[in-house]
Amino acid sequence: MSSNDKSCRNCAVLKAQLEQQEDAAARYLKFIQSQNELIQFLSQNKSTLEASSPRRHFSQYAYEQNYNGSDASFDQGIRRARGKQIQMTKDCRAFIGSITSDIDKDSLKHCLEEAFGPVDSIDIISSKACAFADFASPTAYHNAVSEGAVLVNGIALSVERVRKPKPRK
């Protein structure tokens, strides 16, 4: 057995591994595309679904919420609704990495909106070379995170899910 035969076998193995990797990448991209299409479909039809569902009468709502007519119960309901809104904002917050001094809030927001959809706010942390973006919709957030990157002023920036901060020692 010559050294050429051995290298050809190694090449064949490497070629097979490369084909498997390309196949897995293609399947992953199809999965992401299907997921994005489903999210867009659901977000577009959300208003249709809500409009077709029967509206609840206030007395039924009050009964379900154990509303006893006091202002305290009403305030609790308001706080609960605000909590859900705040949670929704946190769920649509993305981490943007590799920020340089050339990138400002307006250019970053413009590029994110152009690529993925509406953005509510941008917080740039220059000392950490990163930023946080609050997307206006779950669809825009999902598109950004699944893409994983955005090009701003010719610089590729990473876009990731926000992770919980590590506890300090």
Short mmCIF file of C-alpha atoms in Angstrom, two decimals, residues 5 19 33 37 41 43 47-49 53 58 65 68 78 92 97 108 120 126 132 150:
data_model
loop_
_atom_site.label_atom_id
_atom_site.label_comp_id
_atom_site.label_asym_id
_atom_site.label_seq_id
_atom_site.Cartn_x
_atom_site.Cartn_y
_atom_site.Cartn_z
CA ASP A 5 -3.54 5.22 -1.50
CA GLU A 19 -20.74 16.63 2.35
CA GLN A 33 -36.71 29.60 6.78
CA GLU A 37 -42.39 31.87 7.59
CA PHE A 41 -47.85 33.92 9.19
CA SER A 43 -48.05 37.50 13.43
CA SER A 47 -55.35 40.30 14.40
CA THR A 48 -57.66 38.08 12.33
CA LEU A 49 -57.70 35.44 15.05
CA SER A 53 -62.82 35.26 18.78
CA PHE A 58 -66.75 42.89 31.48
CA GLN A 65 -60.22 37.98 37.80
CA ASN A 68 -64.50 42.80 43.94
CA ILE A 78 -53.05 47.23 35.78
CA CYS A 92 -37.44 41.08 22.33
CA GLY A 97 -21.47 42.63 19.83
CA LEU A 108 -27.24 50.91 14.09
CA ASP A 120 -38.00 50.47 19.69
CA SER A 126 -19.10 52.01 24.45
CA PHE A 132 -28.68 46.17 23.24
CA VAL A 150 -25.87 42.56 10.73
#
